[in-house]
Amino acid sequence: MSDTHRRLTGLVRQRLFWPVLILVVLLVSNLFFTPSFFSITVRDGHLYGSLIDILRASTPLVLVAVGMTVVIATGGIDLSVGSVMAISGALACLHISGLADQNSVGGVLFAVALALGLSVLLGLWNGTLVAAIGIQPIIATLILMVAGRGLAQLITDGQIINVNSAPYKVIGAGYALTLPVSVLIVVAVVAAAALLIRRSALGMLVESVGGNPTASRLAGIRARQLVILAYVFAGLCAGIAGLIFSSNVSSADGNNAGNLIELDAILAVVIGGTALTGGRFSLAGSVIGAVIIKALDITIYTIGIPSQANLLFKAVVVIVLCLAQSSAFRARLAGITRRGGPARPPGSPPGSPPGKRPDGAGGGLPQQAGPTVSAEAEVRA
Amino acid sequence: MIDVSDPRQATATAPTPTARPRRYLPQQRHLPVLATLTLLATMYGLGALNYTGFAQPQILLNVFVDNAFLLVVAVGMTFVILTGGIDLSVGAVVALTTVCAAVLLREGWPAGVVLPLVLLIGTTIGLLMGLIIHFFDIQPFIVTLAGMFFARGLCHLITSDSIPITDAFWTAAAQHRIRFGDGYFISISVVIALVVVLIAAFVLAYTPFGRNVYAIGGNPQSALLMGLPAGRTRIAVYTISGFCAALGGVLLSFYMLSGYSLHAQGMELDAIAAVVIGGTLLTGGSGYLLGTVLGVGVLGLIQTIIAFQADLSSWWTKIVIGVLLFAFIILQRLVTRRRG
């Protein structure tokens, strides 16, 4: 156990160093504005403090980001998660609002099961479009992203459905073992996913499918089921996130629930060090990435900058991270005049680990191929 | 409209020597555009049959009056998607343009200065994104996502309020109607949008730059090996898209007569949907500007039909667009599969 532990910490130190550093810097910088930022007190039998607030606020995003990580690892992307969140919350609230007794635990459980079942179906739909019909992931999930918003509004009939159900409220706003229930749910889901993915061959298979679909097919891996499973998992995560979100405010808003969360989730995945081109991925990195984003939101709010302006900070973070991951940028930094040594094949996707050699068949988007070469060609011309 | 359809005849390649020319059958590359045209005609026909007053030509003209800004944005998006890229920033750039224009006009700047300036801002954002995509080899998706955050954040930083525009030039441009025939009219925005469409169609069909766009989208590596200026072209399409988004923003500010950081929420999706429904392959290399015009027409007609059908709510627009996206993507898939 100590051996694996040491290996684990070694791994974390390598891949998660920067995300963790950003998070720490962000949290410490809060001390200047709110000296009591790190204090956690026990009140009414549960923990209370800014750190807990950040954790609680980031639960939906963490879930969505974890689902997104697995999808991105297969070389895909899921834009529909925000819509799935809205649908899941809308369906659960619709069912609960129709109950004779909104406080009946059985009815709430059935509503939750209904919402999660639909989320799984929607994930299955995405996965089928991508894996069985072979549509580009961005486009396949774009369909549900657009239509799903409409579906959510159809379910809520364009209104905001308010529910008054104590058992339902527990999911997003309740406390157990002094911790918010939503945080416990997220910990359970992430732990289960991590166990399943890292303790079985599943993670390796997903990475191989995302890293090089052709090679993994030749190696006898059935990519189709794996990819469908990834989208189903993303759908399920988004569904749970939708429940937490709507339970927290005891209402369902088909129009605004989960709005733009897909972009935040992608951002979280990128911050966590997973390359958008697929292949190697880091669940822990995405979790930290999601917490960073929410911490950033809250920090900006406490500083007193208009909260919408945090988009500007996000833009800066995305660009800086992508530049840091970009091999072309690093090569340019190293030496503009002559690039020494064949350290990396031309056209290598940004942030890909050095061991991975994407070739023409190596998946990824077509526009990826060869911009670095073209840069040189134009310089010579 | 006739001029717009010219390019697709012009770019239709001659049949290969081995294959006999098939008569009475449309070329496969034209299938998606023809499907869009059929869809548009069917929708118009159904609308005309079911609703009184729908068949009036003014209804069709209104589709363009109400969607001129979307048409301009979709033209820029067509360039980007033809190279196999994507531009998520357009909606935010549109909003930024309206906000900048409104704020500067409120400060008393003359319209003659504001107009070029806001166009320059959008174009610069597009250029910067193109440069980053090309020189640092980062996916267009993530770079334009950052561009979207940047432009939207800038909007909110400038102001989060909706600012009315009272400038004389702006209101004149907004209210002027070009009348013809029996009381039919279009707005200046429609004329601007059509001019943009014509120029863009000409560029795509008849200039070396247009051929480069198609070549890079079709096969980037081949294009590179042929010695085509892949980098310059890729930077140029994002610059064009930025310019079109800014121009679309100007048209939207004509339409709304206000600048607001929440304008054009999700317009990038509408633009992408219009391009896809217009039959342009999302993998790049195949598609026509005429298709994009028809795609915008389809989106506009859906809204019109839903406005006519009183018992349908606005969210049906999204569901119908989703269904159409699905249908056209499946169609594209079938066409490309048969060709491959």
XYZ file of C-alpha atoms in Angstrom, chain A:
381
model
C 0.000 0.000 0.000
C 2.822 2.393 0.861
C 4.433 1.612 -2.463
C 1.307 2.534 -4.413
C 0.908 5.540 -2.189
C 4.377 6.756 -3.043
C 3.784 6.185 -6.724
C 0.498 8.025 -6.448
C 2.054 11.064 -4.816
C 4.793 11.052 -7.438
C 2.175 11.078 -10.160
C 0.219 13.851 -8.491
C 3.340 15.929 -8.106
C 4.039 15.707 -11.807
C 0.660 16.216 -13.385
C -1.292 18.210 -10.872
C 1.435 20.558 -9.711
C 0.274 23.635 -11.623
C -3.484 23.282 -11.038
C -2.932 22.781 -7.314
C -0.554 25.743 -7.211
C -3.130 27.963 -8.941
C -5.792 26.870 -6.478
C -3.567 27.527 -3.476
C -2.529 30.953 -4.772
C -6.155 31.785 -5.436
C -7.263 30.738 -1.970
C -4.379 32.472 -0.202
C -4.973 35.684 -2.147
C -8.449 35.694 -0.644
C -6.876 36.230 2.769
C -6.016 39.789 1.791
C -9.658 40.611 1.246
C -11.311 38.452 3.896
C -8.974 37.628 6.796
C -11.391 35.010 8.115
C -11.345 33.154 4.786
C -9.794 29.931 6.082
C -11.712 29.709 9.317
C -14.163 26.826 9.512
C -16.612 26.780 12.378
C -19.156 24.250 13.529
C -22.630 25.679 13.673
C -25.863 23.753 14.208
C -23.899 20.521 13.870
C -22.445 21.215 10.470
C -19.304 22.835 9.190
C -19.500 26.397 8.086
C -17.013 28.635 6.275
C -15.852 30.059 2.976
C -13.996 26.895 1.993
C -17.122 24.802 2.539
C -19.077 27.340 0.515
C -16.672 26.993 -2.377
C -16.901 23.205 -2.208
C -20.670 23.306 -2.109
C -20.921 25.794 -4.953
C -18.616 23.760 -7.134
C -20.436 20.424 -6.790
C -22.463 20.601 -10.047
C -19.447 21.755 -12.013
C -17.213 19.049 -10.544
C -19.692 16.358 -11.542
C -20.120 17.694 -15.062
C -16.357 18.116 -15.432
C -15.697 14.526 -14.349
C -18.159 13.243 -16.945
C -16.658 15.549 -19.530
C -13.158 14.271 -18.728
C -14.050 10.709 -19.663
C -15.722 11.856 -22.882
C -12.752 14.051 -23.800
C -10.416 11.165 -23.031
C -12.112 9.163 -25.780
C -11.333 12.012 -28.162
C -14.831 13.466 -28.026
C -16.602 16.358 -26.386
C -20.068 16.768 -24.880
C -21.703 20.137 -25.369
C -25.120 18.937 -24.222
C -24.374 18.612 -20.494
C -25.957 21.945 -19.613
C -29.172 21.006 -21.380
C -29.184 17.572 -19.746
C -28.828 19.311 -16.365
C -31.832 21.477 -17.119
C -33.916 18.521 -18.335
C -33.060 16.391 -15.314
C -33.947 19.107 -12.833
C -37.106 19.995 -14.749
C -38.352 16.408 -14.878
C -37.700 15.787 -11.182
C -39.422 19.012 -10.145
C -42.338 18.360 -12.489
C -42.900 14.933 -10.947
C -42.556 16.196 -7.377
C -44.868 19.141 -7.991
C -47.492 16.661 -9.168
C -47.261 14.530 -6.019
C -50.136 14.605 -3.553
C -47.626 14.764 -0.720
C -44.457 16.527 -1.817
C -42.660 15.325 1.290
C -43.073 11.619 0.571
C -39.629 10.051 0.322
C -40.806 7.384 -2.105
C -42.174 9.936 -4.530
C -38.975 11.964 -4.421
C -36.867 8.854 -4.948
C -39.006 7.927 -7.932
C -38.611 11.448 -9.343
C -34.842 11.218 -8.908
C -34.770 7.815 -10.597
C -36.921 9.162 -13.425
C -34.604 12.137 -13.978
C -31.447 10.037 -13.846
C -32.994 7.445 -16.166
C -33.751 10.126 -18.735
C -30.228 11.547 -18.351
C -28.786 8.111 -19.073
C -31.027 7.832 -22.142
C -29.863 11.235 -23.383
C -26.251 10.151 -22.868
C -27.039 6.982 -24.797
C -28.439 9.111 -27.620
C -25.232 11.174 -27.784
C -23.073 8.085 -27.627
C -25.038 6.361 -30.376
C -24.741 9.374 -32.668
C -21.002 9.550 -32.088
C -20.012 5.909 -31.967
C -22.592 4.091 -34.063
C -23.435 6.680 -36.714
C -20.034 8.310 -36.667
C -20.938 11.978 -36.357
C -18.309 14.428 -35.119
C -18.759 14.701 -31.332
C -19.027 18.516 -31.314
C -21.873 18.363 -33.798
C -23.607 15.293 -32.422
C -23.884 16.826 -28.992
C -24.710 20.245 -30.445
C -28.051 18.760 -31.508
C -29.030 17.919 -27.952
C -27.535 21.166 -26.685
C -29.950 23.153 -28.855
C -32.963 20.842 -28.729
C -32.442 19.970 -25.053
C -32.984 23.568 -23.928
C -36.263 23.482 -25.797
C -37.142 20.113 -24.228
C -36.441 21.432 -20.739
C -38.681 24.420 -21.372
C -41.295 22.089 -22.810
C -41.222 20.051 -19.587
C -41.542 23.121 -17.397
C -43.942 24.739 -19.883
C -41.697 27.780 -19.969
C -42.317 28.461 -16.287
C -40.095 28.080 -13.272
C -41.442 25.090 -11.359
C -41.188 25.623 -7.604
C -41.338 22.643 -5.295
C -41.669 22.506 -1.555
C -40.280 19.118 -0.711
C -38.069 18.510 2.300
C -36.596 15.201 1.058
C -35.757 16.733 -2.324
C -34.108 19.723 -0.687
C -31.714 17.383 1.139
C -29.889 16.563 -2.121
C -28.623 20.062 -2.765
C -28.961 21.891 0.508
C -28.926 19.222 3.222
C -26.168 18.242 5.606
C -24.980 14.829 6.756
C -21.970 13.983 8.911
C -21.400 17.754 9.285
C -20.807 18.039 5.540
C -23.141 19.179 2.752
C -24.940 16.205 1.207
C -24.101 17.445 -2.291
C -20.387 17.314 -1.508
C -20.788 13.766 -0.191
C -22.658 12.746 -3.340
C -19.897 14.177 -5.508
C -17.202 12.471 -3.460
C -19.043 9.169 -3.818
C -19.504 9.528 -7.586
C -15.935 10.632 -8.190
C -14.548 7.867 -5.953
C -16.666 5.244 -7.719
C -15.595 6.534 -11.127
C -11.950 6.681 -10.120
C -12.075 3.152 -8.680
C -13.781 1.767 -11.759
C -11.498 3.563 -14.156
C -8.148 3.273 -12.417
C -8.537 -0.085 -10.686
C -9.764 -1.882 -13.790
C -8.479 -1.805 -17.344
C -11.279 0.562 -18.303
C -9.173 3.711 -17.955
C -6.384 2.303 -20.059
C -8.824 1.204 -22.736
C -10.454 4.665 -22.793
C -7.036 6.305 -23.093
C -6.027 4.017 -25.908
C -9.251 4.669 -27.822
C -8.796 8.406 -27.412
C -5.093 8.341 -28.099
C -5.148 6.297 -31.268
C -8.444 4.772 -32.443
C -6.873 2.840 -35.291
C -4.181 1.240 -33.197
C -6.647 0.325 -30.473
C -8.963 -1.228 -33.053
C -6.066 -3.269 -34.374
C -5.316 -4.283 -30.822
C -8.827 -5.670 -30.584
C -10.471 -3.042 -28.409
C -14.157 -2.553 -29.059
C -14.189 1.209 -29.132
C -17.894 1.539 -29.862
C -19.225 0.314 -26.522
C -16.540 2.220 -24.645
C -17.368 5.496 -26.333
C -21.105 5.022 -25.797
C -20.411 4.225 -22.148
C -18.394 7.439 -21.806
C -21.292 9.559 -23.076
C -23.738 7.684 -20.847
C -21.499 8.432 -17.871
C -21.329 12.102 -18.855
C -25.117 12.166 -19.154
C -25.543 10.555 -15.743
C -23.110 13.022 -14.141
C -24.938 15.934 -15.745
C -28.241 14.483 -14.527
C -27.020 14.298 -10.916
C -25.598 17.807 -11.250
C -28.977 19.008 -12.484
C -30.685 17.459 -9.452
C -28.235 19.096 -7.047
C -28.630 22.423 -8.805
C -32.431 22.412 -8.843
C -32.704 20.936 -5.335
C -30.475 23.680 -3.976
C -32.917 26.348 -5.130
C -36.017 24.106 -4.841
C -37.056 24.981 -8.361
C -36.435 24.117 -11.980
C -35.668 26.733 -14.596
C -35.519 25.179 -18.038
C -33.948 28.244 -19.550
C -31.132 29.058 -17.167
C -30.198 25.877 -15.306
C -26.765 24.744 -16.401
C -26.446 27.598 -18.864
C -22.900 27.692 -20.302
C -21.759 25.030 -17.828
C -20.422 22.939 -20.713
C -17.853 25.638 -21.396
C -16.858 25.859 -17.727
C -16.567 22.081 -17.621
C -14.340 22.000 -20.699
C -12.276 24.740 -19.123
C -12.000 22.722 -15.912
C -10.832 19.691 -17.858
C -8.214 21.740 -19.695
C -7.006 23.344 -16.465
C -6.731 19.860 -14.988
C -4.197 18.950 -17.631
C -6.281 16.724 -19.896
C -5.576 17.457 -23.548
C -8.645 18.129 -25.664
C -7.293 15.777 -28.296
C -8.057 12.745 -26.178
C -5.843 10.110 -24.665
C -4.395 10.512 -21.218
C -6.684 12.107 -18.714
C -6.787 13.069 -15.071
C -9.998 12.903 -13.049
C -8.350 14.559 -10.055
C -7.093 17.343 -12.293
C -10.604 18.043 -13.555
C -11.978 18.102 -10.007
C -9.324 20.635 -9.030
C -9.950 22.567 -12.227
C -13.650 22.824 -11.420
C -12.934 23.974 -7.855
C -10.486 26.567 -9.237
C -13.169 27.980 -11.512
C -15.707 28.256 -8.703
C -13.105 29.668 -6.323
C -12.272 32.242 -8.985
C -15.957 33.139 -9.292
C -16.301 33.580 -5.553
C -13.001 35.463 -5.238
C -14.024 37.941 -7.907
C -17.330 38.341 -6.152
C -15.710 39.061 -2.787
C -13.236 41.519 -4.294
C -16.197 43.452 -5.628
C -15.542 43.264 -9.354
C -18.808 42.877 -11.308
C -19.356 39.128 -11.186
C -19.924 38.891 -14.928
C -16.433 40.192 -15.583
C -15.018 36.901 -14.345
C -15.459 35.775 -17.950
C -12.512 38.020 -18.744
C -10.359 36.247 -16.159
C -11.465 32.897 -17.517
C -10.398 33.956 -20.997
C -6.952 34.857 -19.679
C -6.702 31.562 -17.786
C -7.705 29.546 -20.867
C -5.189 31.277 -23.106
C -2.323 31.051 -20.616
C -3.014 27.358 -19.954
C -3.338 26.515 -23.611
C -0.141 28.359 -24.427
C 1.603 26.482 -21.627
C 0.335 23.210 -23.094
C 1.130 24.154 -26.667
C 4.290 22.544 -27.939
C 4.503 25.114 -30.717
C 4.538 27.914 -28.164
C 7.217 26.269 -26.088
C 9.304 25.612 -29.164
C 8.947 29.255 -30.138
C 9.995 30.327 -26.670
C 12.996 28.024 -26.772
C 14.370 29.529 -29.938
C 12.758 31.530 -32.660
C 15.583 31.322 -35.162
C 16.120 27.562 -35.475
C 14.260 24.776 -33.861
C 16.803 22.250 -32.688
C 16.261 18.512 -32.668
C 13.291 16.413 -33.711
C 11.881 16.516 -30.213
C 8.319 16.313 -31.404
C 6.659 15.284 -34.619
C 5.281 18.223 -36.564
C 1.599 18.719 -36.132
C 1.584 17.172 -32.731
C -1.521 18.238 -30.876
C -1.053 20.642 -28.031
C -0.386 19.192 -24.671
C -0.071 15.660 -25.874
C 2.375 13.605 -23.873
C 5.662 13.132 -25.674
C 5.171 9.394 -25.934
C 2.083 9.744 -28.075
C 2.625 9.983 -31.770
C -0.475 11.085 -33.533
C -0.357 10.167 -37.177
C -2.883 10.758 -39.897
C -5.112 8.074 -38.445
C -4.578 9.199 -34.903
C -7.940 10.810 -34.437
C -8.142 14.409 -33.453
C -9.583 17.077 -35.664
C -8.406 17.506 -39.215
C -7.424 21.095 -38.751
C -4.836 19.908 -36.305
C -2.539 18.548 -38.902
C 0.521 20.452 -39.721
C 0.105 24.102 -38.776
C 3.615 24.141 -37.387
C 4.925 22.900 -40.703
C 3.016 25.569 -42.524
C 4.555 28.172 -40.272
C 8.002 27.046 -41.304
C 7.033 26.733 -44.917
C 5.804 30.279 -44.944
C 8.850 31.593 -43.228
C 11.049 29.966 -45.838
C 8.940 31.069 -48.755
